[in-house]
Amino acid sequence: MAAQASAEDAKLDGWVPSLDHATFVDWNRVYEPSEDTFLLLDALFADRAALRASRAIVEIGPGSGVVATYLAKLTRNSVLAVDINEAACALTMRTAEANGARVDVMRGDLCGALRSYSVDALVFNPPYVPTDDEEVGGAGIEASWAGGRNGRRVLDRLLPHVARVLAPAGRFYVVCVAENDPASIVSYLRARGLTGETVLRRRARNEALSVLRFVRAAPS
Ligand SMILES: C[S@@+](CC[C@H](N)C(=O)[O-])C[C@H]1O[C@@H](n2cnc3c(N)ncnc32)[C@H](O)[C@@H]1O
């Protein structure tokens, strides 16, 4: 049984869901997976044991759907994916179908629709690129990258809700770059009862990427 499980894991290590169904029309409307996406997949693979205990798994901003699809395959569970971009929602559905993954897709803004203490694993690769604030707030492909001041405008709207939606043993994974000031994300959520750490970092071209993981702090 253990040997079988590790053969399955070996298949998922470094695997990226197929996007053969996507066309150039999709890539004009939806974020094409890049180094940040792959770093997130690697961080999730490393945490597969804990993630497999998760029942309610939510990805905010699935874009092409590769992360939500990967999570569904990794955990053998269903995943709820919520994106503001309609074309991203449609592509996420197609990616899940093409790869035989159970992903429910909802068009929406961040996690406003989620019940308190309901999410075991929350994942977000946000639009993190520092831009003018005027570029933030759209629902097209610019919502993939436009992060406004310090690249934090969208993430900063999610952060106040994270401690509310996470279940008692819930986890939150978020991608960021150095310009987002990861230390201040950690201290913001620490003040709300979550402990955070960098689980993976990588330099890709001009980006110093990292994945932060948060869990509820143990009561002292
Ligand atoms: C950097 S892309 C990440 C896409 C994919 N998860 C990946 O890693 O390749 C950010 C995604 O977040 C979505 N997004 C941006 N603002 C959002 C919001 N307020 N609510 C939900 N999704 C949002 C974008 O449409 C985009 O699909």
mmCIF file of C-alpha atoms and ligand atoms in Angstrom, residues 31 33 36-37 59-63 67 82-85 88 108-110 124-127 143-144 154 157, ligand 1:
data_model
loop_
_atom_site.group_PDB
_atom_site.id
_atom_site.type_symbol
_atom_site.label_atom_id
_atom_site.label_comp_id
_atom_site.label_asym_id
_atom_site.label_seq_id
_atom_site.Cartn_x
_atom_site.Cartn_y
_atom_site.Cartn_z
ATOM 1 C CA TYR A 31 -3.193 34.153 -16.731
ATOM 2 C CA PRO A 33 0.876 29.459 -15.639
ATOM 3 C CA ASP A 36 4.837 31.588 -9.463
ATOM 4 C CA THR A 37 2.282 28.926 -10.365
ATOM 5 C CA GLU A 59 -8.556 28.309 -4.334
ATOM 6 C CA ILE A 60 -9.114 32.018 -4.872
ATOM 7 C CA GLY A 61 -8.085 33.164 -8.346
ATOM 8 C CA PRO A 62 -7.597 29.844 -10.180
ATOM 9 C CA GLY A 63 -6.857 31.499 -13.559
ATOM 10 C CA VAL A 67 -3.581 24.763 -9.227
ATOM 11 C CA VAL A 82 -13.462 31.355 -7.154
ATOM 12 C CA ASP A 83 -12.258 33.868 -9.751
ATOM 13 C CA ILE A 84 -13.370 37.401 -10.591
ATOM 14 C CA ASN A 85 -12.565 36.802 -14.279
ATOM 15 C CA ALA A 88 -10.753 32.199 -15.980
ATOM 16 C CA GLY A 108 -16.871 35.911 -7.379
ATOM 17 C CA ASP A 109 -14.766 38.360 -5.456
ATOM 18 C CA LEU A 110 -12.316 36.791 -3.013
ATOM 19 C CA PHE A 124 -4.239 32.274 -3.322
ATOM 20 C CA ASN A 125 -1.701 33.302 -5.920
ATOM 21 C CA PRO A 126 -2.827 36.935 -6.024
ATOM 22 C CA PRO A 127 -2.149 39.728 -8.482
ATOM 23 C CA ALA A 143 -6.719 41.267 -12.624
ATOM 24 C CA SER A 144 -4.066 38.553 -12.927
ATOM 25 C CA VAL A 154 -6.089 42.764 -3.644
ATOM 26 C CA ARG A 157 -8.705 42.957 0.987
HETATM 27 C C1 LIG B 1 -1.552 35.526 -10.649
HETATM 28 S S1 LIG B 1 -3.088 34.910 -11.245
HETATM 29 C C2 LIG B 1 -2.986 33.245 -10.613
HETATM 30 C C3 LIG B 1 -3.669 32.219 -11.489
HETATM 31 C C4 LIG B 1 -3.415 30.765 -11.077
HETATM 32 N N1 LIG B 1 -3.876 30.510 -9.732
HETATM 33 C C5 LIG B 1 -1.958 30.435 -11.189
HETATM 34 O O1 LIG B 1 -1.299 30.299 -10.134
HETATM 35 O O2 LIG B 1 -1.459 30.303 -12.316
HETATM 36 C C6 LIG B 1 -4.285 35.688 -10.162
HETATM 37 C C7 LIG B 1 -5.730 35.254 -10.371
HETATM 38 O O3 LIG B 1 -6.521 35.906 -9.368
HETATM 39 C C8 LIG B 1 -7.736 36.350 -9.959
HETATM 40 N N2 LIG B 1 -8.267 37.442 -9.143
HETATM 41 C C9 LIG B 1 -7.818 38.716 -9.064
HETATM 42 N N3 LIG B 1 -8.578 39.443 -8.227
HETATM 43 C C10 LIG B 1 -9.527 38.589 -7.745
HETATM 44 C C11 LIG B 1 -10.621 38.746 -6.841
HETATM 45 N N4 LIG B 1 -10.883 39.922 -6.259
HETATM 46 N N5 LIG B 1 -11.407 37.667 -6.561
HETATM 47 C C12 LIG B 1 -11.161 36.468 -7.169
HETATM 48 N N6 LIG B 1 -10.151 36.272 -8.047
HETATM 49 C C13 LIG B 1 -9.338 37.314 -8.322
HETATM 50 C C14 LIG B 1 -7.322 36.756 -11.365
HETATM 51 O O4 LIG B 1 -8.426 36.845 -12.242
HETATM 52 C C15 LIG B 1 -6.321 35.650 -11.705
HETATM 53 O O5 LIG B 1 -6.980 34.559 -12.288
#
